[in-house]
Amino acid sequence: METLKNHTDIITRGWVGKMPQSIRPYLYLMRLDRPIGTWLLLLPAFWAVLLTGGMDAWSVMGLFSVGAIIMRGAGCVVNDIWDRNLDGQVERTEMRPIPNGDVTVKKALFFVLCLLCLGFLILVQFNILTIGIGAVSLIFVGAYPLMKRWTWWPQAFLGLTFNFGALMGWCAMTGELPWQAWALYASGFFWTLGYDTIYAMQDREDDALVGIKSTARLFTDRLSIDPRVPCFMFYLIHYALLMMVIFDGVIIDWVALCALIPFVHLMWQVKTLSMTDPQNALDRFKSNCHYGLMVCGVILFLS
């Protein structure tokens, strides 16, 4: 895996880097070279669909997969439009297509409109309540990039934004939003608080220079707290809520011990997180894809 420069996050080795120059910047805008964000958006929906079951589970998961690629891409374009001036001042983001001039703001706006239209075509395949939840989520997608300017807790707003899939997945399968769906949403919220605090550890110095706020900066710079402590607490609350939903109505026996495997992975993330190595933080952040798939495995095993 190579990046455009060692300090930037654009990956040039891979299928995106081989695309024609005319479309390549738009694929980079969607972060198609870095699918981890799509996975993190998608996995709570997978959990919800697998927990509710049903004959059409796999087709619903397929629709959510396409929708996640499109909507994560749209969210990234919106983020880059809002952050175009800030991104040029941060090493990791200065070579993104808008700040480096490959894509104009006008073209980016048209592109995000096209993505939203495609996302709408996916959304209307579901029931009316799921469509309504998806429409509400757009408000959060549009507002999220501003949070890092206004609050020390943008990771909390991302948690609210990134876990609508849990509600939509449950509703798509059952047409209802019982307490289990909301508990799963809350579980995803705390998961996001943990992994995105880890992600923000990469940019603490640059963020301080340009005035970007984050929980990573809040814990380390303002409160002088080891961020591994709140990350542990976030993950613990996340997992307790997740297990409450998974084991609802399930007879607990020795087989349930398999549910501890994903939790061990979360603890590994916290235990081995470096305070000074950005690559270490990025690797722990990316490993949440593996964690989320482990949870899918546990749900399938116990079902």
PDB file of C-alpha atoms in Angstrom:
ATOM      1  CA  MET A   1       0.000   0.000   0.000  1.00  0.00           C
ATOM      2  CA  GLU A   2       1.433   3.358  -1.027  1.00  0.00           C
ATOM      3  CA  THR A   3       0.297   6.907  -0.423  1.00  0.00           C
ATOM      4  CA  LEU A   4       0.741   9.937  -2.618  1.00  0.00           C
ATOM      5  CA  LYS A   5       3.259  11.225  -0.129  1.00  0.00           C
ATOM      6  CA  ASN A   6       4.354   9.485   3.025  1.00  0.00           C
ATOM      7  CA  HIS A   7       2.406  11.946   5.174  1.00  0.00           C
ATOM      8  CA  THR A   8      -0.870  11.951   3.216  1.00  0.00           C
ATOM      9  CA  ASP A   9      -3.736   9.481   3.342  1.00  0.00           C
ATOM     10  CA  ILE A  10      -4.341   9.054  -0.404  1.00  0.00           C
ATOM     11  CA  ILE A  11      -3.462   5.547  -1.577  1.00  0.00           C
ATOM     12  CA  THR A  12      -2.135   5.440  -5.126  1.00  0.00           C
ATOM     13  CA  ARG A  13      -1.356   1.732  -5.403  1.00  0.00           C
ATOM     14  CA  GLY A  14      -4.558  -0.136  -6.133  1.00  0.00           C
ATOM     15  CA  TRP A  15      -7.412  -0.094  -8.577  1.00  0.00           C
ATOM     16  CA  VAL A  16      -8.308   3.569  -7.951  1.00  0.00           C
ATOM     17  CA  GLY A  17      -4.798   4.672  -8.873  1.00  0.00           C
ATOM     18  CA  LYS A  18      -5.141   2.845 -12.205  1.00  0.00           C
ATOM     19  CA  MET A  19      -8.335   4.607 -13.222  1.00  0.00           C
ATOM     20  CA  PRO A  20      -8.310   7.322 -15.952  1.00  0.00           C
ATOM     21  CA  GLN A  21      -7.179  10.706 -14.704  1.00  0.00           C
ATOM     22  CA  SER A  22     -10.553  12.224 -15.616  1.00  0.00           C
ATOM     23  CA  ILE A  23     -12.434  10.186 -12.990  1.00  0.00           C
ATOM     24  CA  ARG A  24      -9.685   9.343 -10.502  1.00  0.00           C
ATOM     25  CA  PRO A  25     -10.075  12.512  -8.350  1.00  0.00           C
ATOM     26  CA  TYR A  26     -13.774  11.762  -7.876  1.00  0.00           C
ATOM     27  CA  LEU A  27     -12.999   8.234  -6.718  1.00  0.00           C
ATOM     28  CA  TYR A  28     -10.515   9.705  -4.258  1.00  0.00           C
ATOM     29  CA  LEU A  29     -13.196  12.138  -3.091  1.00  0.00           C
ATOM     30  CA  MET A  30     -15.405   9.133  -2.304  1.00  0.00           C
ATOM     31  CA  ARG A  31     -12.477   7.501  -0.443  1.00  0.00           C
ATOM     32  CA  LEU A  32     -12.841   4.385  -2.583  1.00  0.00           C
ATOM     33  CA  ASP A  33      -9.118   3.860  -2.099  1.00  0.00           C
ATOM     34  CA  ARG A  34      -9.819   3.508   1.646  1.00  0.00           C
ATOM     35  CA  PRO A  35     -12.925   1.349   2.207  1.00  0.00           C
ATOM     36  CA  ILE A  36     -12.628   1.229   6.007  1.00  0.00           C
ATOM     37  CA  GLY A  37     -15.151   4.058   6.399  1.00  0.00           C
ATOM     38  CA  THR A  38     -17.675   2.193   4.270  1.00  0.00           C
ATOM     39  CA  TRP A  39     -17.262  -0.892   6.432  1.00  0.00           C
ATOM     40  CA  LEU A  40     -17.742   1.093   9.636  1.00  0.00           C
ATOM     41  CA  LEU A  41     -20.910   2.655   8.223  1.00  0.00           C
ATOM     42  CA  LEU A  42     -22.199  -0.700   6.992  1.00  0.00           C
ATOM     43  CA  LEU A  43     -21.451  -3.056   9.874  1.00  0.00           C
ATOM     44  CA  PRO A  44     -24.129  -1.797  12.321  1.00  0.00           C
ATOM     45  CA  ALA A  45     -26.695  -2.369   9.560  1.00  0.00           C
ATOM     46  CA  PHE A  46     -25.336  -5.891   9.045  1.00  0.00           C
ATOM     47  CA  TRP A  47     -25.660  -6.565  12.770  1.00  0.00           C
ATOM     48  CA  ALA A  48     -29.278  -5.406  12.742  1.00  0.00           C
ATOM     49  CA  VAL A  49     -30.212  -7.461   9.683  1.00  0.00           C
ATOM     50  CA  LEU A  50     -28.537 -10.618  11.014  1.00  0.00           C
ATOM     51  CA  LEU A  51     -30.129 -10.208  14.440  1.00  0.00           C
ATOM     52  CA  THR A  52     -33.626  -9.917  12.980  1.00  0.00           C
ATOM     53  CA  GLY A  53     -33.097 -12.709  10.444  1.00  0.00           C
ATOM     54  CA  GLY A  54     -35.483 -13.543   7.653  1.00  0.00           C
ATOM     55  CA  MET A  55     -35.330 -15.106   4.207  1.00  0.00           C
ATOM     56  CA  ASP A  56     -34.456 -11.841   2.487  1.00  0.00           C
ATOM     57  CA  ALA A  57     -31.590 -10.944   4.837  1.00  0.00           C
ATOM     58  CA  TRP A  58     -28.860 -11.370   2.238  1.00  0.00           C
ATOM     59  CA  SER A  59     -30.634  -9.303  -0.413  1.00  0.00           C
ATOM     60  CA  VAL A  60     -31.212  -6.539   2.145  1.00  0.00           C
ATOM     61  CA  MET A  61     -27.533  -6.671   3.102  1.00  0.00           C
ATOM     62  CA  GLY A  62     -26.653  -6.358  -0.578  1.00  0.00           C
ATOM     63  CA  LEU A  63     -28.759  -3.211  -0.921  1.00  0.00           C
ATOM     64  CA  PHE A  64     -27.231  -1.764   2.227  1.00  0.00           C
ATOM     65  CA  SER A  65     -23.749  -2.517   0.882  1.00  0.00           C
ATOM     66  CA  VAL A  66     -24.349  -0.535  -2.298  1.00  0.00           C
ATOM     67  CA  GLY A  67     -26.053   2.212  -0.331  1.00  0.00           C
ATOM     68  CA  ALA A  68     -23.166   2.443   2.135  1.00  0.00           C
ATOM     69  CA  ILE A  69     -20.621   2.885  -0.655  1.00  0.00           C
ATOM     70  CA  ILE A  70     -22.701   5.655  -2.217  1.00  0.00           C
ATOM     71  CA  MET A  71     -23.632   7.475   0.983  1.00  0.00           C
ATOM     72  CA  ARG A  72     -20.212   7.215   2.574  1.00  0.00           C
ATOM     73  CA  GLY A  73     -18.865   8.690  -0.650  1.00  0.00           C
ATOM     74  CA  ALA A  74     -21.416  11.492  -0.528  1.00  0.00           C
ATOM     75  CA  GLY A  75     -20.565  12.208   3.097  1.00  0.00           C
ATOM     76  CA  CYS A  76     -16.865  12.394   2.291  1.00  0.00           C
ATOM     77  CA  VAL A  77     -17.490  14.859  -0.549  1.00  0.00           C
ATOM     78  CA  VAL A  78     -19.614  17.043   1.751  1.00  0.00           C
ATOM     79  CA  ASN A  79     -16.876  16.841   4.379  1.00  0.00           C
ATOM     80  CA  ASP A  80     -14.196  17.891   1.888  1.00  0.00           C
ATOM     81  CA  ILE A  81     -16.279  20.817   0.633  1.00  0.00           C
ATOM     82  CA  TRP A  82     -16.720  22.133   4.179  1.00  0.00           C
ATOM     83  CA  ASP A  83     -13.086  21.441   5.088  1.00  0.00           C
ATOM     84  CA  ARG A  84     -11.403  22.603   1.885  1.00  0.00           C
ATOM     85  CA  ASN A  85      -9.532  25.417   3.646  1.00  0.00           C
ATOM     86  CA  LEU A  86      -8.613  23.360   6.712  1.00  0.00           C
ATOM     87  CA  ASP A  87      -7.473  20.329   4.699  1.00  0.00           C
ATOM     88  CA  GLY A  88      -4.829  22.383   2.946  1.00  0.00           C
ATOM     89  CA  GLN A  89      -3.225  23.130   6.319  1.00  0.00           C
ATOM     90  CA  VAL A  90      -3.051  19.532   7.569  1.00  0.00           C
ATOM     91  CA  GLU A  91      -0.315  17.249   6.256  1.00  0.00           C
ATOM     92  CA  ARG A  92      -2.473  14.136   6.042  1.00  0.00           C
ATOM     93  CA  THR A  93      -5.206  15.855   3.995  1.00  0.00           C
ATOM     94  CA  GLU A  94      -3.443  18.547   1.964  1.00  0.00           C
ATOM     95  CA  MET A  95      -3.361  16.456  -1.223  1.00  0.00           C
ATOM     96  CA  ARG A  96      -7.073  15.653  -1.297  1.00  0.00           C
ATOM     97  CA  PRO A  97      -8.717  16.571  -4.629  1.00  0.00           C
ATOM     98  CA  ILE A  98     -10.398  19.831  -3.583  1.00  0.00           C
ATOM     99  CA  PRO A  99      -7.555  21.542  -1.663  1.00  0.00           C
ATOM    100  CA  ASN A 100      -4.985  20.514  -4.290  1.00  0.00           C
ATOM    101  CA  GLY A 101      -7.155  21.845  -7.146  1.00  0.00           C
ATOM    102  CA  ASP A 102      -8.023  18.617  -8.960  1.00  0.00           C
ATOM    103  CA  VAL A 103     -11.763  19.165  -8.361  1.00  0.00           C
ATOM    104  CA  THR A 104     -13.516  22.533  -8.063  1.00  0.00           C
ATOM    105  CA  VAL A 105     -16.154  23.165  -5.420  1.00  0.00           C
ATOM    106  CA  LYS A 106     -18.812  23.554  -8.123  1.00  0.00           C
ATOM    107  CA  LYS A 107     -17.955  20.152  -9.616  1.00  0.00           C
ATOM    108  CA  ALA A 108     -17.870  18.580  -6.157  1.00  0.00           C
ATOM    109  CA  LEU A 109     -21.351  19.932  -5.398  1.00  0.00           C
ATOM    110  CA  PHE A 110     -22.705  18.487  -8.644  1.00  0.00           C
ATOM    111  CA  PHE A 111     -21.013  15.177  -7.885  1.00  0.00           C
ATOM    112  CA  VAL A 112     -22.523  14.924  -4.411  1.00  0.00           C
ATOM    113  CA  LEU A 113     -25.956  15.687  -5.879  1.00  0.00           C
ATOM    114  CA  CYS A 114     -25.518  12.770  -8.292  1.00  0.00           C
ATOM    115  CA  LEU A 115     -24.490  10.483  -5.429  1.00  0.00           C
ATOM    116  CA  LEU A 116     -27.519  11.516  -3.382  1.00  0.00           C
ATOM    117  CA  CYS A 117     -29.795  10.706  -6.323  1.00  0.00           C
ATOM    118  CA  LEU A 118     -28.239   7.246  -6.581  1.00  0.00           C
ATOM    119  CA  GLY A 119     -28.613   6.781  -2.835  1.00  0.00           C
ATOM    120  CA  PHE A 120     -32.282   7.722  -3.082  1.00  0.00           C
ATOM    121  CA  LEU A 121     -32.822   5.006  -5.693  1.00  0.00           C
ATOM    122  CA  ILE A 122     -31.481   2.467  -3.198  1.00  0.00           C
ATOM    123  CA  LEU A 123     -33.444   3.912  -0.285  1.00  0.00           C
ATOM    124  CA  VAL A 124     -36.847   3.692  -1.998  1.00  0.00           C
ATOM    125  CA  GLN A 125     -36.464  -0.090  -2.195  1.00  0.00           C
ATOM    126  CA  PHE A 126     -37.330  -0.213   1.528  1.00  0.00           C
ATOM    127  CA  ASN A 127     -40.462   0.451   3.579  1.00  0.00           C
ATOM    128  CA  ILE A 128     -41.656   3.969   4.348  1.00  0.00           C
ATOM    129  CA  LEU A 129     -40.271   4.086   7.912  1.00  0.00           C
ATOM    130  CA  THR A 130     -36.817   3.058   6.697  1.00  0.00           C
ATOM    131  CA  ILE A 131     -37.004   5.744   4.005  1.00  0.00           C
ATOM    132  CA  GLY A 132     -37.889   8.313   6.659  1.00  0.00           C
ATOM    133  CA  ILE A 133     -34.959   7.314   8.862  1.00  0.00           C
ATOM    134  CA  GLY A 134     -32.618   7.537   5.887  1.00  0.00           C
ATOM    135  CA  ALA A 135     -33.906  11.009   5.067  1.00  0.00           C
ATOM    136  CA  VAL A 136     -33.329  12.199   8.642  1.00  0.00           C
ATOM    137  CA  SER A 137     -29.769  10.852   8.535  1.00  0.00           C
ATOM    138  CA  LEU A 138     -28.948  13.315   5.731  1.00  0.00           C
ATOM    139  CA  ILE A 139     -29.271  16.203   8.192  1.00  0.00           C
ATOM    140  CA  PHE A 140     -26.548  14.643  10.327  1.00  0.00           C
ATOM    141  CA  VAL A 141     -24.359  13.916   7.288  1.00  0.00           C
ATOM    142  CA  GLY A 142     -24.495  17.563   6.246  1.00  0.00           C
ATOM    143  CA  ALA A 143     -23.870  18.951   9.729  1.00  0.00           C
ATOM    144  CA  TYR A 144     -21.117  16.601  10.900  1.00  0.00           C
ATOM    145  CA  PRO A 145     -18.154  18.380   9.216  1.00  0.00           C
ATOM    146  CA  LEU A 146     -18.972  21.558  11.161  1.00  0.00           C
ATOM    147  CA  MET A 147     -18.812  19.862  14.550  1.00  0.00           C
ATOM    148  CA  LYS A 148     -15.016  19.879  14.729  1.00  0.00           C
ATOM    149  CA  ARG A 149     -15.186  23.680  14.691  1.00  0.00           C
ATOM    150  CA  TRP A 150     -17.871  23.992  17.384  1.00  0.00           C
ATOM    151  CA  THR A 151     -17.379  21.218  19.927  1.00  0.00           C
ATOM    152  CA  TRP A 152     -14.702  19.063  21.513  1.00  0.00           C
ATOM    153  CA  TRP A 153     -16.997  16.097  20.867  1.00  0.00           C
ATOM    154  CA  PRO A 154     -17.266  15.769  17.062  1.00  0.00           C
ATOM    155  CA  GLN A 155     -16.731  12.035  17.564  1.00  0.00           C
ATOM    156  CA  ALA A 156     -20.046  11.922  19.445  1.00  0.00           C
ATOM    157  CA  PHE A 157     -21.851  13.551  16.535  1.00  0.00           C
ATOM    158  CA  LEU A 158     -20.185  11.076  14.176  1.00  0.00           C
ATOM    159  CA  GLY A 159     -21.518   8.313  16.414  1.00  0.00           C
ATOM    160  CA  LEU A 160     -25.033   9.659  15.966  1.00  0.00           C
ATOM    161  CA  THR A 161     -24.484   9.949  12.208  1.00  0.00           C
ATOM    162  CA  PHE A 162     -22.663   6.724  11.420  1.00  0.00           C
ATOM    163  CA  ASN A 163     -25.013   4.326  13.180  1.00  0.00           C
ATOM    164  CA  PHE A 164     -28.307   5.083  11.480  1.00  0.00           C
ATOM    165  CA  GLY A 165     -27.693   1.787   9.703  1.00  0.00           C
ATOM    166  CA  ALA A 166     -28.590  -0.049  12.916  1.00  0.00           C
ATOM    167  CA  LEU A 167     -32.027   1.579  12.944  1.00  0.00           C
ATOM    168  CA  MET A 168     -32.513   1.273   9.199  1.00  0.00           C
ATOM    169  CA  GLY A 169     -31.432  -2.362   9.100  1.00  0.00           C
ATOM    170  CA  TRP A 170     -33.788  -3.345  11.903  1.00  0.00           C
ATOM    171  CA  CYS A 171     -36.659  -1.378  10.415  1.00  0.00           C
ATOM    172  CA  ALA A 172     -36.041  -2.716   6.899  1.00  0.00           C
ATOM    173  CA  MET A 173     -36.436  -6.262   8.199  1.00  0.00           C
ATOM    174  CA  THR A 174     -39.308  -5.793  10.659  1.00  0.00           C
ATOM    175  CA  GLY A 175     -40.975  -2.456   9.919  1.00  0.00           C
ATOM    176  CA  GLU A 176     -40.581  -1.580  13.605  1.00  0.00           C
ATOM    177  CA  LEU A 177     -38.136   0.129  15.973  1.00  0.00           C
ATOM    178  CA  PRO A 178     -38.288  -1.786  19.287  1.00  0.00           C
ATOM    179  CA  TRP A 179     -35.951  -1.146  22.218  1.00  0.00           C
ATOM    180  CA  GLN A 180     -33.446  -3.622  20.774  1.00  0.00           C
ATOM    181  CA  ALA A 181     -32.964  -1.426  17.695  1.00  0.00           C
ATOM    182  CA  TRP A 182     -32.326   1.654  19.838  1.00  0.00           C
ATOM    183  CA  ALA A 183     -29.971  -0.285  22.108  1.00  0.00           C
ATOM    184  CA  LEU A 184     -28.034  -1.413  19.036  1.00  0.00           C
ATOM    185  CA  TYR A 185     -27.886   2.193  17.837  1.00  0.00           C
ATOM    186  CA  ALA A 186     -26.583   3.298  21.242  1.00  0.00           C
ATOM    187  CA  SER A 187     -24.052   0.477  21.165  1.00  0.00           C
ATOM    188  CA  GLY A 188     -22.785   1.671  17.796  1.00  0.00           C
ATOM    189  CA  PHE A 189     -22.614   5.228  19.127  1.00  0.00           C
ATOM    190  CA  PHE A 190     -20.144   4.242  21.854  1.00  0.00           C
ATOM    191  CA  TRP A 191     -18.185   2.054  19.434  1.00  0.00           C
ATOM    192  CA  THR A 192     -17.749   5.067  17.166  1.00  0.00           C
ATOM    193  CA  LEU A 193     -16.698   7.240  20.110  1.00  0.00           C
ATOM    194  CA  GLY A 194     -13.918   4.752  20.779  1.00  0.00           C
ATOM    195  CA  TYR A 195     -12.589   4.098  17.306  1.00  0.00           C
ATOM    196  CA  ASP A 196     -12.841   7.695  16.105  1.00  0.00           C
ATOM    197  CA  THR A 197     -10.987   8.956  19.169  1.00  0.00           C
ATOM    198  CA  ILE A 198      -8.237   6.528  18.182  1.00  0.00           C
ATOM    199  CA  TYR A 199      -8.400   7.831  14.599  1.00  0.00           C
ATOM    200  CA  ALA A 200      -8.107  11.440  15.791  1.00  0.00           C
ATOM    201  CA  MET A 201      -4.875  10.602  17.625  1.00  0.00           C
ATOM    202  CA  GLN A 202      -3.100  10.844  14.241  1.00  0.00           C
ATOM    203  CA  ASP A 203      -3.740  14.553  13.770  1.00  0.00           C
ATOM    204  CA  ARG A 204      -3.473  16.027  17.261  1.00  0.00           C
ATOM    205  CA  GLU A 205      -0.559  18.347  16.473  1.00  0.00           C
ATOM    206  CA  ASP A 206      -1.917  19.604  13.144  1.00  0.00           C
ATOM    207  CA  ASP A 207      -5.412  19.932  14.602  1.00  0.00           C
ATOM    208  CA  ALA A 208      -4.082  22.113  17.405  1.00  0.00           C
ATOM    209  CA  LEU A 209      -2.377  24.425  14.896  1.00  0.00           C
ATOM    210  CA  VAL A 210      -5.510  25.026  12.817  1.00  0.00           C
ATOM    211  CA  GLY A 211      -8.062  24.932  15.642  1.00  0.00           C
ATOM    212  CA  ILE A 212      -9.754  21.600  14.887  1.00  0.00           C
ATOM    213  CA  LYS A 213     -11.348  20.063  17.973  1.00  0.00           C
ATOM    214  CA  SER A 214     -11.556  16.368  18.808  1.00  0.00           C
ATOM    215  CA  THR A 215     -11.931  14.034  21.752  1.00  0.00           C
ATOM    216  CA  ALA A 216      -8.287  13.027  21.254  1.00  0.00           C
ATOM    217  CA  ARG A 217      -7.222  16.629  21.871  1.00  0.00           C
ATOM    218  CA  LEU A 218      -9.775  17.054  24.644  1.00  0.00           C
ATOM    219  CA  PHE A 219      -8.470  14.104  26.642  1.00  0.00           C
ATOM    220  CA  THR A 220      -4.750  14.667  26.059  1.00  0.00           C
ATOM    221  CA  ASP A 221      -4.333  18.438  25.786  1.00  0.00           C
ATOM    222  CA  ARG A 222      -7.131  19.879  27.916  1.00  0.00           C
ATOM    223  CA  LEU A 223      -7.943  17.220  30.507  1.00  0.00           C
ATOM    224  CA  SER A 224      -4.523  15.492  30.659  1.00  0.00           C
ATOM    225  CA  ILE A 225      -6.202  12.090  30.577  1.00  0.00           C
ATOM    226  CA  ASP A 226      -4.658   9.059  28.941  1.00  0.00           C
ATOM    227  CA  PRO A 227      -7.095   8.603  25.990  1.00  0.00           C
ATOM    228  CA  ARG A 228      -6.861   4.856  26.384  1.00  0.00           C
ATOM    229  CA  VAL A 229      -8.930   5.142  29.572  1.00  0.00           C
ATOM    230  CA  PRO A 230     -12.017   6.774  27.988  1.00  0.00           C
ATOM    231  CA  CYS A 231     -11.609   4.545  24.913  1.00  0.00           C
ATOM    232  CA  PHE A 232     -11.758   1.527  27.205  1.00  0.00           C
ATOM    233  CA  MET A 233     -14.916   2.896  28.840  1.00  0.00           C
ATOM    234  CA  PHE A 234     -16.536   3.650  25.471  1.00  0.00           C
ATOM    235  CA  TYR A 235     -15.792   0.142  24.226  1.00  0.00           C
ATOM    236  CA  LEU A 236     -17.022  -1.423  27.475  1.00  0.00           C
ATOM    237  CA  ILE A 237     -20.384   0.369  27.286  1.00  0.00           C
ATOM    238  CA  HIS A 238     -20.631  -0.471  23.581  1.00  0.00           C
ATOM    239  CA  TYR A 239     -20.061  -4.151  24.184  1.00  0.00           C
ATOM    240  CA  ALA A 240     -22.426  -4.372  27.151  1.00  0.00           C
ATOM    241  CA  LEU A 241     -25.242  -2.881  25.056  1.00  0.00           C
ATOM    242  CA  LEU A 242     -24.374  -5.109  22.102  1.00  0.00           C
ATOM    243  CA  MET A 243     -24.438  -8.271  24.220  1.00  0.00           C
ATOM    244  CA  MET A 244     -27.760  -7.202  25.757  1.00  0.00           C
ATOM    245  CA  VAL A 245     -29.266  -7.170  22.260  1.00  0.00           C
ATOM    246  CA  ILE A 246     -27.522 -10.297  20.969  1.00  0.00           C
ATOM    247  CA  PHE A 247     -28.497 -12.405  23.981  1.00  0.00           C
ATOM    248  CA  ASP A 248     -32.074 -11.147  24.225  1.00  0.00           C
ATOM    249  CA  GLY A 249     -34.175 -14.299  24.224  1.00  0.00           C
ATOM    250  CA  VAL A 250     -31.132 -16.563  23.792  1.00  0.00           C
ATOM    251  CA  ILE A 251     -30.368 -19.371  26.240  1.00  0.00           C
ATOM    252  CA  ILE A 252     -26.873 -18.665  27.565  1.00  0.00           C
ATOM    253  CA  ASP A 253     -24.536 -21.661  27.889  1.00  0.00           C
ATOM    254  CA  TRP A 254     -20.858 -22.386  27.295  1.00  0.00           C
ATOM    255  CA  VAL A 255     -21.266 -21.646  23.582  1.00  0.00           C
ATOM    256  CA  ALA A 256     -21.836 -18.016  24.545  1.00  0.00           C
ATOM    257  CA  LEU A 257     -18.147 -17.771  25.429  1.00  0.00           C
ATOM    258  CA  CYS A 258     -17.488 -17.190  21.732  1.00  0.00           C
ATOM    259  CA  ALA A 259     -18.921 -13.710  22.269  1.00  0.00           C
ATOM    260  CA  LEU A 260     -15.795 -12.830  24.247  1.00  0.00           C
ATOM    261  CA  ILE A 261     -13.558 -13.107  21.179  1.00  0.00           C
ATOM    262  CA  PRO A 262     -14.502  -9.727  19.658  1.00  0.00           C
ATOM    263  CA  PHE A 263     -14.182  -8.069  23.081  1.00  0.00           C
ATOM    264  CA  VAL A 264     -10.613  -9.332  23.367  1.00  0.00           C
ATOM    265  CA  HIS A 265      -9.900  -7.596  20.070  1.00  0.00           C
ATOM    266  CA  LEU A 266     -11.263  -4.299  21.418  1.00  0.00           C
ATOM    267  CA  MET A 267      -9.060  -4.616  24.491  1.00  0.00           C
ATOM    268  CA  TRP A 268      -6.063  -5.306  22.244  1.00  0.00           C
ATOM    269  CA  GLN A 269      -6.735  -2.029  20.444  1.00  0.00           C
ATOM    270  CA  VAL A 270      -6.719  -0.072  23.697  1.00  0.00           C
ATOM    271  CA  LYS A 271      -3.801  -1.940  25.269  1.00  0.00           C
ATOM    272  CA  THR A 272      -1.478  -1.499  22.286  1.00  0.00           C
ATOM    273  CA  LEU A 273      -2.501   2.033  21.260  1.00  0.00           C
ATOM    274  CA  SER A 274       0.520   4.333  21.018  1.00  0.00           C
ATOM    275  CA  MET A 275       0.294   7.938  22.154  1.00  0.00           C
ATOM    276  CA  THR A 276       2.979   9.088  19.714  1.00  0.00           C
ATOM    277  CA  ASP A 277       2.851   6.863  16.608  1.00  0.00           C
ATOM    278  CA  PRO A 278       0.216   7.961  14.034  1.00  0.00           C
ATOM    279  CA  GLN A 279       0.576   4.723  12.061  1.00  0.00           C
ATOM    280  CA  ASN A 280      -0.144   2.723  15.196  1.00  0.00           C
ATOM    281  CA  ALA A 281      -3.365   4.690  15.730  1.00  0.00           C
ATOM    282  CA  LEU A 282      -4.387   4.236  12.095  1.00  0.00           C
ATOM    283  CA  ASP A 283      -3.780   0.486  12.248  1.00  0.00           C
ATOM    284  CA  ARG A 284      -5.893   0.141  15.417  1.00  0.00           C
ATOM    285  CA  PHE A 285      -8.634   2.219  13.842  1.00  0.00           C
ATOM    286  CA  LYS A 286      -8.675   0.101  10.674  1.00  0.00           C
ATOM    287  CA  SER A 287      -8.783  -3.111  12.699  1.00  0.00           C
ATOM    288  CA  ASN A 288     -12.360  -2.255  13.675  1.00  0.00           C
ATOM    289  CA  CYS A 289     -13.437  -3.729  10.347  1.00  0.00           C
ATOM    290  CA  HIS A 290     -12.141  -7.092  11.562  1.00  0.00           C
ATOM    291  CA  TYR A 291     -13.864  -6.541  14.886  1.00  0.00           C
ATOM    292  CA  GLY A 292     -17.216  -5.771  13.252  1.00  0.00           C
ATOM    293  CA  LEU A 293     -16.992  -8.889  11.098  1.00  0.00           C
ATOM    294  CA  MET A 294     -16.204 -10.922  14.219  1.00  0.00           C
ATOM    295  CA  VAL A 295     -19.454  -9.648  15.718  1.00  0.00           C
ATOM    296  CA  CYS A 296     -21.279 -10.765  12.557  1.00  0.00           C
ATOM    297  CA  GLY A 297     -19.720 -14.191  13.037  1.00  0.00           C
ATOM    298  CA  VAL A 298     -20.866 -14.351  16.653  1.00  0.00           C
ATOM    299  CA  ILE A 299     -24.432 -13.423  15.676  1.00  0.00           C
ATOM    300  CA  LEU A 300     -24.520 -16.089  12.969  1.00  0.00           C
ATOM    301  CA  PHE A 301     -22.989 -18.695  15.280  1.00  0.00           C
ATOM    302  CA  LEU A 302     -25.525 -18.062  18.025  1.00  0.00           C
ATOM    303  CA  SER A 303     -28.543 -17.830  15.724  1.00  0.00           C
TER     304      SER A 303
END
